[in-house]
Short mmCIF file of N, CA and C in Angstrom, two decimals:
data_model
loop_
_atom_site.label_atom_id
_atom_site.label_comp_id
_atom_site.label_asym_id
_atom_site.label_seq_id
_atom_site.Cartn_x
_atom_site.Cartn_y
_atom_site.Cartn_z
N MET A 1 0.82 -1.20 0.00
CA MET A 1 0.00 0.00 0.00
C MET A 1 0.86 1.27 0.00
N ALA A 2 2.03 1.20 0.63
CA ALA A 2 2.89 2.39 0.66
C ALA A 2 3.34 2.76 -0.75
N GLY A 3 3.70 1.76 -1.55
CA GLY A 3 4.10 2.01 -2.93
C GLY A 3 2.94 2.56 -3.75
N PHE A 4 1.75 2.01 -3.51
CA PHE A 4 0.56 2.49 -4.22
C PHE A 4 0.27 3.94 -3.83
N HIS A 5 0.48 4.27 -2.57
CA HIS A 5 0.28 5.64 -2.11
C HIS A 5 1.24 6.59 -2.81
N ARG A 6 2.51 6.21 -2.91
CA ARG A 6 3.49 7.05 -3.60
C ARG A 6 3.10 7.21 -5.08
N PHE A 7 2.69 6.11 -5.70
CA PHE A 7 2.25 6.17 -7.09
C PHE A 7 1.07 7.13 -7.23
N THR A 8 0.10 7.01 -6.35
CA THR A 8 -1.08 7.87 -6.40
C THR A 8 -0.70 9.34 -6.33
N GLU A 9 0.20 9.68 -5.43
CA GLU A 9 0.62 11.07 -5.30
C GLU A 9 1.23 11.59 -6.60
N LYS A 10 2.09 10.79 -7.23
CA LYS A 10 2.72 11.19 -8.50
C LYS A 10 1.68 11.29 -9.62
N PHE A 11 0.81 10.31 -9.70
CA PHE A 11 -0.19 10.26 -10.76
C PHE A 11 -1.15 11.44 -10.64
N GLU A 12 -1.60 11.73 -9.45
CA GLU A 12 -2.52 12.85 -9.26
C GLU A 12 -1.84 14.19 -9.47
N ALA A 13 -0.55 14.30 -9.10
CA ALA A 13 0.19 15.53 -9.35
C ALA A 13 0.33 15.79 -10.85
N ALA A 14 0.32 14.71 -11.64
CA ALA A 14 0.43 14.83 -13.10
C ALA A 14 -0.93 14.98 -13.78
N GLY A 15 -2.00 15.02 -13.00
CA GLY A 15 -3.32 15.24 -13.56
C GLY A 15 -4.23 14.03 -13.57
N GLY A 16 -3.76 12.88 -13.10
CA GLY A 16 -4.60 11.69 -13.05
C GLY A 16 -5.46 11.66 -11.80
N GLN A 17 -6.30 10.68 -11.72
CA GLN A 17 -7.16 10.52 -10.54
C GLN A 17 -7.23 9.04 -10.19
N VAL A 18 -7.20 8.74 -8.89
CA VAL A 18 -7.26 7.36 -8.41
C VAL A 18 -8.50 7.18 -7.54
N LEU A 19 -9.19 6.09 -7.77
CA LEU A 19 -10.32 5.69 -6.95
C LEU A 19 -9.93 4.36 -6.32
N ASN A 20 -9.84 4.32 -5.02
CA ASN A 20 -9.43 3.12 -4.31
C ASN A 20 -10.66 2.51 -3.64
N VAL A 21 -10.94 1.25 -3.96
CA VAL A 21 -12.12 0.58 -3.44
C VAL A 21 -11.70 -0.62 -2.61
N SER A 22 -12.26 -0.73 -1.43
CA SER A 22 -12.01 -1.87 -0.54
C SER A 22 -13.29 -2.69 -0.44
N GLN A 23 -13.13 -4.00 -0.43
CA GLN A 23 -14.28 -4.89 -0.28
C GLN A 23 -14.43 -5.41 1.14
N ASP A 24 -13.70 -4.84 2.07
CA ASP A 24 -13.81 -5.29 3.46
C ASP A 24 -15.21 -5.02 4.00
N LYS A 25 -15.72 -5.95 4.76
CA LYS A 25 -17.06 -5.81 5.33
C LYS A 25 -17.07 -4.93 6.57
N ASN A 26 -15.99 -4.97 7.33
CA ASN A 26 -15.87 -4.15 8.53
C ASN A 26 -14.98 -2.95 8.20
N THR A 27 -15.57 -1.78 8.11
CA THR A 27 -14.84 -0.60 7.65
C THR A 27 -13.91 -0.01 8.70
N GLY A 28 -14.14 -0.27 9.96
CA GLY A 28 -13.33 0.33 11.02
C GLY A 28 -11.84 0.05 10.88
N PRO A 29 -11.42 -1.21 10.77
CA PRO A 29 -9.99 -1.50 10.64
C PRO A 29 -9.37 -0.92 9.36
N VAL A 30 -10.13 -0.88 8.29
CA VAL A 30 -9.61 -0.34 7.03
C VAL A 30 -9.34 1.15 7.19
N ARG A 31 -10.31 1.87 7.73
CA ARG A 31 -10.12 3.31 7.92
C ARG A 31 -9.00 3.59 8.92
N ALA A 32 -8.89 2.78 9.96
CA ALA A 32 -7.82 2.96 10.95
C ALA A 32 -6.45 2.73 10.30
N TYR A 33 -6.34 1.72 9.43
CA TYR A 33 -5.10 1.43 8.73
C TYR A 33 -4.70 2.62 7.85
N TYR A 34 -5.66 3.19 7.14
CA TYR A 34 -5.38 4.35 6.31
C TYR A 34 -4.90 5.53 7.15
N ALA A 35 -5.58 5.78 8.24
CA ALA A 35 -5.20 6.90 9.11
C ALA A 35 -3.83 6.68 9.72
N ARG A 36 -3.57 5.47 10.20
CA ARG A 36 -2.30 5.14 10.83
C ARG A 36 -1.12 5.31 9.87
N ASN A 37 -1.35 5.05 8.59
CA ASN A 37 -0.29 5.14 7.59
C ASN A 37 -0.30 6.45 6.81
N SER A 38 -1.18 7.38 7.20
CA SER A 38 -1.30 8.70 6.57
C SER A 38 -1.54 8.60 5.07
N PHE A 39 -2.34 7.63 4.65
CA PHE A 39 -2.71 7.51 3.25
C PHE A 39 -3.74 8.58 2.94
N HIS A 40 -3.52 9.33 1.87
CA HIS A 40 -4.37 10.48 1.56
C HIS A 40 -5.35 10.23 0.43
N PHE A 41 -5.18 9.13 -0.31
CA PHE A 41 -6.10 8.92 -1.42
C PHE A 41 -7.46 8.48 -0.91
N PRO A 42 -8.51 8.82 -1.65
CA PRO A 42 -9.87 8.50 -1.20
C PRO A 42 -10.09 6.99 -1.10
N LEU A 43 -10.86 6.61 -0.14
CA LEU A 43 -11.20 5.20 0.07
C LEU A 43 -12.71 5.05 -0.03
N TYR A 44 -13.12 4.18 -0.93
CA TYR A 44 -14.53 3.85 -1.09
C TYR A 44 -14.71 2.40 -0.68
N LEU A 45 -15.79 2.12 -0.03
CA LEU A 45 -16.04 0.77 0.46
C LEU A 45 -17.18 0.12 -0.31
N ASP A 46 -16.94 -1.11 -0.74
CA ASP A 46 -17.94 -1.90 -1.47
C ASP A 46 -17.94 -3.30 -0.87
N ALA A 47 -18.55 -3.45 0.28
CA ALA A 47 -18.54 -4.72 1.00
C ALA A 47 -19.25 -5.84 0.23
N THR A 48 -20.08 -5.48 -0.72
CA THR A 48 -20.81 -6.49 -1.48
C THR A 48 -20.01 -7.04 -2.65
N GLY A 49 -18.98 -6.32 -3.09
CA GLY A 49 -18.19 -6.76 -4.23
C GLY A 49 -18.85 -6.51 -5.57
N GLN A 50 -19.93 -5.74 -5.58
CA GLN A 50 -20.67 -5.51 -6.82
C GLN A 50 -19.86 -4.75 -7.87
N LEU A 51 -19.01 -3.82 -7.43
CA LEU A 51 -18.23 -3.06 -8.39
C LEU A 51 -17.24 -3.97 -9.13
N LEU A 52 -16.53 -4.81 -8.40
CA LEU A 52 -15.60 -5.74 -9.03
C LEU A 52 -16.34 -6.68 -9.97
N ASP A 53 -17.49 -7.14 -9.55
CA ASP A 53 -18.31 -7.99 -10.42
C ASP A 53 -18.71 -7.26 -11.70
N ALA A 54 -19.09 -5.99 -11.58
CA ALA A 54 -19.51 -5.21 -12.74
C ALA A 54 -18.39 -5.07 -13.77
N PHE A 55 -17.14 -5.10 -13.28
CA PHE A 55 -15.98 -5.00 -14.17
C PHE A 55 -15.41 -6.37 -14.52
N ASN A 56 -16.16 -7.44 -14.21
CA ASN A 56 -15.70 -8.81 -14.48
C ASN A 56 -14.36 -9.10 -13.83
N GLY A 57 -14.19 -8.59 -12.61
CA GLY A 57 -12.96 -8.83 -11.87
C GLY A 57 -12.88 -10.27 -11.40
N THR A 58 -11.66 -10.78 -11.33
CA THR A 58 -11.49 -12.18 -10.98
C THR A 58 -10.71 -12.38 -9.69
N GLY A 59 -10.38 -11.35 -8.99
CA GLY A 59 -9.66 -11.50 -7.73
C GLY A 59 -9.14 -10.17 -7.24
N LEU A 60 -8.54 -10.23 -6.08
CA LEU A 60 -7.99 -9.02 -5.45
C LEU A 60 -6.50 -9.21 -5.22
N PRO A 61 -5.73 -8.16 -5.37
CA PRO A 61 -6.15 -6.85 -5.87
C PRO A 61 -6.31 -6.86 -7.39
N THR A 62 -7.17 -6.00 -7.85
CA THR A 62 -7.34 -5.75 -9.28
C THR A 62 -7.27 -4.25 -9.50
N THR A 63 -6.46 -3.83 -10.45
CA THR A 63 -6.36 -2.43 -10.82
C THR A 63 -6.93 -2.28 -12.22
N ILE A 64 -7.85 -1.36 -12.37
CA ILE A 64 -8.47 -1.11 -13.67
C ILE A 64 -8.19 0.34 -14.04
N PHE A 65 -7.58 0.51 -15.20
CA PHE A 65 -7.28 1.85 -15.70
C PHE A 65 -8.42 2.28 -16.63
N ILE A 66 -9.00 3.44 -16.33
CA ILE A 66 -10.11 3.98 -17.10
C ILE A 66 -9.64 5.26 -17.78
N GLY A 67 -9.83 5.34 -19.09
CA GLY A 67 -9.44 6.52 -19.85
C GLY A 67 -10.46 7.64 -19.72
N SER A 68 -10.14 8.77 -20.32
CA SER A 68 -11.01 9.95 -20.21
C SER A 68 -12.37 9.74 -20.87
N SER A 69 -12.47 8.75 -21.76
CA SER A 69 -13.75 8.47 -22.40
C SER A 69 -14.63 7.55 -21.55
N GLY A 70 -14.09 7.11 -20.40
CA GLY A 70 -14.85 6.23 -19.51
C GLY A 70 -14.69 4.76 -19.83
N GLN A 71 -13.83 4.43 -20.77
CA GLN A 71 -13.61 3.04 -21.16
C GLN A 71 -12.35 2.48 -20.50
N GLU A 72 -12.37 1.19 -20.21
CA GLU A 72 -11.19 0.53 -19.66
C GLU A 72 -10.08 0.52 -20.71
N VAL A 73 -8.88 0.94 -20.29
CA VAL A 73 -7.73 0.94 -21.19
C VAL A 73 -6.66 -0.06 -20.77
N GLY A 74 -6.78 -0.59 -19.56
CA GLY A 74 -5.82 -1.57 -19.08
C GLY A 74 -6.24 -2.14 -17.73
N ARG A 75 -5.56 -3.23 -17.37
CA ARG A 75 -5.91 -3.92 -16.13
C ARG A 75 -4.69 -4.65 -15.60
N ILE A 76 -4.56 -4.67 -14.28
CA ILE A 76 -3.53 -5.46 -13.60
C ILE A 76 -4.25 -6.35 -12.60
N ARG A 77 -3.99 -7.63 -12.67
CA ARG A 77 -4.54 -8.58 -11.70
C ARG A 77 -3.41 -9.01 -10.77
N GLY A 78 -3.67 -8.93 -9.49
CA GLY A 78 -2.68 -9.36 -8.51
C GLY A 78 -1.78 -8.22 -8.06
N GLY A 79 -0.78 -8.56 -7.29
CA GLY A 79 0.13 -7.57 -6.76
C GLY A 79 0.97 -6.93 -7.85
N PHE A 80 1.47 -5.75 -7.57
CA PHE A 80 2.24 -5.00 -8.56
C PHE A 80 3.16 -4.05 -7.83
N ASP A 81 4.36 -3.83 -8.36
CA ASP A 81 5.32 -2.90 -7.78
C ASP A 81 5.04 -1.50 -8.33
N TRP A 82 4.34 -0.70 -7.57
CA TRP A 82 3.94 0.63 -8.01
C TRP A 82 5.08 1.62 -8.06
N ASP A 83 6.24 1.26 -7.50
CA ASP A 83 7.42 2.11 -7.58
C ASP A 83 8.28 1.77 -8.79
N SER A 84 7.87 0.80 -9.57
CA SER A 84 8.70 0.27 -10.66
C SER A 84 8.62 1.13 -11.92
N PRO A 85 9.64 1.00 -12.77
CA PRO A 85 9.57 1.66 -14.08
C PRO A 85 8.38 1.16 -14.91
N GLU A 86 7.94 -0.06 -14.69
CA GLU A 86 6.79 -0.60 -15.40
C GLU A 86 5.52 0.19 -15.10
N ALA A 87 5.37 0.63 -13.85
CA ALA A 87 4.20 1.43 -13.48
C ALA A 87 4.20 2.74 -14.26
N ALA A 88 5.34 3.39 -14.31
CA ALA A 88 5.45 4.65 -15.06
C ALA A 88 5.21 4.41 -16.54
N ALA A 89 5.69 3.30 -17.07
CA ALA A 89 5.50 2.99 -18.49
C ALA A 89 4.03 2.77 -18.82
N LEU A 90 3.30 2.10 -17.93
CA LEU A 90 1.87 1.90 -18.16
C LEU A 90 1.11 3.22 -18.19
N VAL A 91 1.45 4.11 -17.27
CA VAL A 91 0.78 5.41 -17.22
C VAL A 91 1.07 6.20 -18.49
N LYS A 92 2.30 6.12 -18.96
CA LYS A 92 2.65 6.80 -20.21
C LYS A 92 1.88 6.18 -21.38
N GLN A 93 1.83 4.87 -21.43
CA GLN A 93 1.13 4.16 -22.50
C GLN A 93 -0.36 4.46 -22.49
N TYR A 94 -0.99 4.36 -21.33
CA TYR A 94 -2.44 4.50 -21.23
C TYR A 94 -2.94 5.94 -21.27
N PHE A 95 -2.15 6.86 -20.71
CA PHE A 95 -2.65 8.23 -20.52
C PHE A 95 -1.74 9.31 -21.12
N GLY A 96 -0.56 8.93 -21.59
CA GLY A 96 0.36 9.92 -22.11
C GLY A 96 0.94 10.80 -21.03
N ILE A 97 0.93 10.32 -19.79
CA ILE A 97 1.43 11.10 -18.65
C ILE A 97 2.80 10.58 -18.25
N GLN A 98 3.76 11.49 -18.14
CA GLN A 98 5.10 11.15 -17.67
C GLN A 98 5.16 11.39 -16.17
N LEU A 99 5.37 10.33 -15.38
CA LEU A 99 5.48 10.48 -13.93
C LEU A 99 6.87 10.94 -13.55
N THR A 100 6.95 11.79 -12.56
CA THR A 100 8.24 12.22 -12.03
C THR A 100 8.78 11.13 -11.12
N GLN A 101 10.06 11.01 -11.08
CA GLN A 101 10.68 9.98 -10.23
C GLN A 101 10.96 10.50 -8.88
#
């Protein structure tokens, strides 16, 4: 999550937007974890899993990249190194945004 938080800060500074969704049923520990780690990105809760189902998601974590037209432009299933050059390359490929290092 720390790497994802750093990625989010860079992506949003470059004009992108991140929507983070948790499927946890008990929201208290999730919100406490965010507060304890000073995570600043928005957290939305979907305890029913309906959003992941709507996107034909097959597991967690799943990252879905949505373009400005509202269409999916890419997807990552499973864990991912958000501090990696691959993360920056995907953002450049999908959105034409160059992330600062």
